[in-house]
Short mmCIF file of C-alpha atoms in Angstrom, two decimals:
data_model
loop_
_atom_site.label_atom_id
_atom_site.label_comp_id
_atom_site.label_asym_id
_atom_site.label_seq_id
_atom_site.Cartn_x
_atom_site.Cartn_y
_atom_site.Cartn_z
CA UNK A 1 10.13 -22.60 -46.05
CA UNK A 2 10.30 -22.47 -42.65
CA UNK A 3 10.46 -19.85 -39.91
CA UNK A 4 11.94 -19.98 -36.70
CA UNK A 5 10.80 -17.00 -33.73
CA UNK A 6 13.80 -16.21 -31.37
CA UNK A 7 13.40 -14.96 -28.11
CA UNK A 8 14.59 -10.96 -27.83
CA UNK A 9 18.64 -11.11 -28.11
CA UNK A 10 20.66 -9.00 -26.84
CA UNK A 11 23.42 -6.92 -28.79
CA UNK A 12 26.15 -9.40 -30.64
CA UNK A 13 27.10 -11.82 -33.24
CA UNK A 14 25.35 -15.12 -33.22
CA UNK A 15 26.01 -17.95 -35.48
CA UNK A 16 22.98 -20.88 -36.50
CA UNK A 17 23.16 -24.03 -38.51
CA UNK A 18 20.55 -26.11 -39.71
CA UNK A 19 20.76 -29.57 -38.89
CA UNK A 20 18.50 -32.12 -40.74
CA UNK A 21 17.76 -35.93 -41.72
CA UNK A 22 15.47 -37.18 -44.99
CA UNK A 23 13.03 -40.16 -44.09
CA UNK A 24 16.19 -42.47 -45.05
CA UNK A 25 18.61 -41.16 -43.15
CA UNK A 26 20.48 -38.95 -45.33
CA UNK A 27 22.08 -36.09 -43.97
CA UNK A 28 21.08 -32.90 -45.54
CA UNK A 29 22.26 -30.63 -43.06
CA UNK A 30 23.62 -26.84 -43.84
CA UNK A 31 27.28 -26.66 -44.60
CA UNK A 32 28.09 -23.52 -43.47
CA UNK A 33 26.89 -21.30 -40.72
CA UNK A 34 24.84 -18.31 -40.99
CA UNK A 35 26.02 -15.62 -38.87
CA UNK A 36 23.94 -12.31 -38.28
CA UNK A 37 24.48 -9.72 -35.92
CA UNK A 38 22.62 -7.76 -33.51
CA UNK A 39 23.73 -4.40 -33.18
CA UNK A 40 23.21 -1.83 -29.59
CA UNK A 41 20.07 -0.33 -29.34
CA UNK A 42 20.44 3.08 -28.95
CA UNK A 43 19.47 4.71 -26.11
CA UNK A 44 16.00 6.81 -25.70
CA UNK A 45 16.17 10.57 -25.67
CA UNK A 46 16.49 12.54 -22.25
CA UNK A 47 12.84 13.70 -21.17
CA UNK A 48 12.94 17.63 -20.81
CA UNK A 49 12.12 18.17 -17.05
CA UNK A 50 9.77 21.16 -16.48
CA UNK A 51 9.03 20.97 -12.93
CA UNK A 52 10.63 21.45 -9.86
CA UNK A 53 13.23 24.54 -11.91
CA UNK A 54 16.63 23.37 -11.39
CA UNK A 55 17.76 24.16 -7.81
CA UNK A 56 14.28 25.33 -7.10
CA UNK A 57 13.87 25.61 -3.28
CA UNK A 58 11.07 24.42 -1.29
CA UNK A 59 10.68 26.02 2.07
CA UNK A 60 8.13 25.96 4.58
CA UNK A 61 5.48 28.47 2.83
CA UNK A 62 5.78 25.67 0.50
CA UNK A 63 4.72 22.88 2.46
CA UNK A 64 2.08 24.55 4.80
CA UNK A 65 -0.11 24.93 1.58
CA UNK A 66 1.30 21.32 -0.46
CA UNK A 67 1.70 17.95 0.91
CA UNK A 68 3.13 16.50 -2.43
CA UNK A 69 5.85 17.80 -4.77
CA UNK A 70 5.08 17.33 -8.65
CA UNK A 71 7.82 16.67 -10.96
CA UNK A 72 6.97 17.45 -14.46
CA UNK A 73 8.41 16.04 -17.95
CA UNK A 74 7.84 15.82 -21.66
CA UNK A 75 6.71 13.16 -22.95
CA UNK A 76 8.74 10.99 -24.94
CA UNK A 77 6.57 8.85 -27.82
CA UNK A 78 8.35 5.69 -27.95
CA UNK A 79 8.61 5.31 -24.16
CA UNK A 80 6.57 2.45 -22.29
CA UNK A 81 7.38 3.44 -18.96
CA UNK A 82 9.02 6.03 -17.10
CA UNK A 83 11.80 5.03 -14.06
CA UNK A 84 12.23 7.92 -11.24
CA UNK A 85 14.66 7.54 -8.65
CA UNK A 86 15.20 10.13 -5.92
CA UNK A 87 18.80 10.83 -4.28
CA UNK A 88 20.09 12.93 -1.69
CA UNK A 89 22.90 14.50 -2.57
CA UNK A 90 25.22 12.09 -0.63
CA UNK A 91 24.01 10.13 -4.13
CA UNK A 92 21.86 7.78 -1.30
CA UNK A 93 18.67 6.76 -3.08
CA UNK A 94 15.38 7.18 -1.43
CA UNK A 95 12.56 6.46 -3.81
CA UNK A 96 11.93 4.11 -7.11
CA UNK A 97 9.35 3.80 -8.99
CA UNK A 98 8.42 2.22 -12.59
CA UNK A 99 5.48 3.51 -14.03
CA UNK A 100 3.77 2.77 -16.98
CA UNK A 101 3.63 5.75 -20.06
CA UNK A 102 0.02 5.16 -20.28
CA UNK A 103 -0.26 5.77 -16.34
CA UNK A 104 1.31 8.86 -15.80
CA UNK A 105 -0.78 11.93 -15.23
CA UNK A 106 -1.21 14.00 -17.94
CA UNK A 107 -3.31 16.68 -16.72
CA UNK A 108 -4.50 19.70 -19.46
CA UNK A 109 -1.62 19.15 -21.66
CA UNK A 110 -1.03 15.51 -23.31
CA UNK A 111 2.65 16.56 -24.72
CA UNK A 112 3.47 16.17 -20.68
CA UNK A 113 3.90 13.92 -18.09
CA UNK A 114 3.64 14.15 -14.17
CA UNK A 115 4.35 12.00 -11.07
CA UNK A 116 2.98 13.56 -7.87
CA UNK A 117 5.69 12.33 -5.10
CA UNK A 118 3.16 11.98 -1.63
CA UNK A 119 6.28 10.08 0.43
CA UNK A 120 7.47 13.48 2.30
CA UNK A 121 8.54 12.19 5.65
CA UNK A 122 11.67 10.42 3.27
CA UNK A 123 12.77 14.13 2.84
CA UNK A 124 14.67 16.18 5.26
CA UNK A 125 16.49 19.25 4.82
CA UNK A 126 19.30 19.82 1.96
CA UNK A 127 20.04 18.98 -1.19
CA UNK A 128 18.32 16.26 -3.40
CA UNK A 129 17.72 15.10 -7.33
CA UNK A 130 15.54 13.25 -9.03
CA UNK A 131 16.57 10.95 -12.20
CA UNK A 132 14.01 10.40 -14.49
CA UNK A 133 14.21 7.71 -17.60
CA UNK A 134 12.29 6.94 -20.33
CA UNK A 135 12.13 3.32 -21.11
CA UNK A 136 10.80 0.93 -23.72
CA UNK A 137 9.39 -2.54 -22.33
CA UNK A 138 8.54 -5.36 -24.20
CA UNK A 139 5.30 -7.02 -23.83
CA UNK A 140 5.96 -9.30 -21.48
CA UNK A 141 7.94 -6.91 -19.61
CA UNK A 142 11.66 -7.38 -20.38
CA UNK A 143 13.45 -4.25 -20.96
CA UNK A 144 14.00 -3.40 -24.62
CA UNK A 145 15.34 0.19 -24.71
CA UNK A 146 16.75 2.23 -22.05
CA UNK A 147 16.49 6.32 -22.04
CA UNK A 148 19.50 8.88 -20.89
CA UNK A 149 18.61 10.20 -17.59
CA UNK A 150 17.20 13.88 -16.86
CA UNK A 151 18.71 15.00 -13.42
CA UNK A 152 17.33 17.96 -11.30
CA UNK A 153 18.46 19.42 -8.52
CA UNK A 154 16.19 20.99 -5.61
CA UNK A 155 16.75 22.12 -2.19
CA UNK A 156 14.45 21.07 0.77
CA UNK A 157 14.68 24.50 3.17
CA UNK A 158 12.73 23.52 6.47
CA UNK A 159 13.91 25.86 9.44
CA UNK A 160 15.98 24.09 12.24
CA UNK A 161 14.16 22.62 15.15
CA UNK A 162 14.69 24.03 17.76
CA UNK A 163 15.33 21.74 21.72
CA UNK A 164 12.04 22.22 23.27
CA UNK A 165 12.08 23.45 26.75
CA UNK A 166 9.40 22.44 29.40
CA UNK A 167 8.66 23.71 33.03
CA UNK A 168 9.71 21.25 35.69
CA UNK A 169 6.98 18.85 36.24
CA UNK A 170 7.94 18.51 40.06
CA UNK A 171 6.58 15.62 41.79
CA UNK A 172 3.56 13.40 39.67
CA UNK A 173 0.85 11.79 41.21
CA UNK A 174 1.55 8.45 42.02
CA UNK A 175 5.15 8.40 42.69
#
């Protein structure tokens, strides 16, 4: 009786043989191979994005009172960590971040999740979406499970500077 741990595989068909000697040399090895398969791990559910509303705009009423925008999810049970990525819509990415399940901000509710984006000088005006993934890590922080990704659309609607005009300086002091 022996037992043999093996490292986490990835989907496919493997094939092992036991290989072994008595004290006097005799060969007592397996005949055949044993063959096992691993099958695809499915991928986790899509988390149900709350916040921002799809194609929700954010203008500048928005951002004289907020200096973060707060992107909202439910929380999926079997995920270990959540991976948000942030595109304009030229699909360019701006932000990544992995962060652990247990380190996401709950708030009142604990059915939902939050990450509070602070990086607003990435932003400009237009169009932009956020992917967010739930994902299942293993201890020691290989990637067991990946989720389907939730994808919202909002619009950043900042009014167009304008070229500012100045009087003529005329002559400084010192020149």
């Amino acid at each position: 009786d022996y037992t043999v741990a093996l490292p986490p595989l990835e989907a496919g068909t493997y094939r092992w043989r036991v290989s072994a000697t008595t004290e006097d040399g005799l060969d007592i090895s397996s005949v055949r191979d044993g063959i096992f398969t691993v099958l695809p791990i499915p991928p986790l559910a899509k988390p149900a994005v709350f916040s921002p509303a799809e194609n929700e705009t954010f203008g500048a009423n928005f951002f004289k009172t907020n200096r973060s925008i707060v992107f909202r999810w439910k929380k999926n049970t079997e995920a270990t960590h959540y991976l948000i990525k942030l595109y304009s819509s030229k699909k360019q990415k701006i932000f990544e971040r992995e962060i652990a399940a247990n380190e996401v901000s709950v708030g009142g509710n604990p059915d939902n999740c939050s990450f509070v984006f602070t990086e607003l000088a990435k932003l400009s005006r237009g169009t932009f979406y956020v992917d967010i993934r739930a994902q299942r890590r293993l201890n020691n922080g290989i990637l067991f499970q990946e989720g389907n990704a939730s994808v919202r659309y909002f619009v950043i609607d900042l009014p167009q500077t304008r070229k500012i005009e100045t009087d003529d300086a005329g002559v400084l002091y010192g020149r």
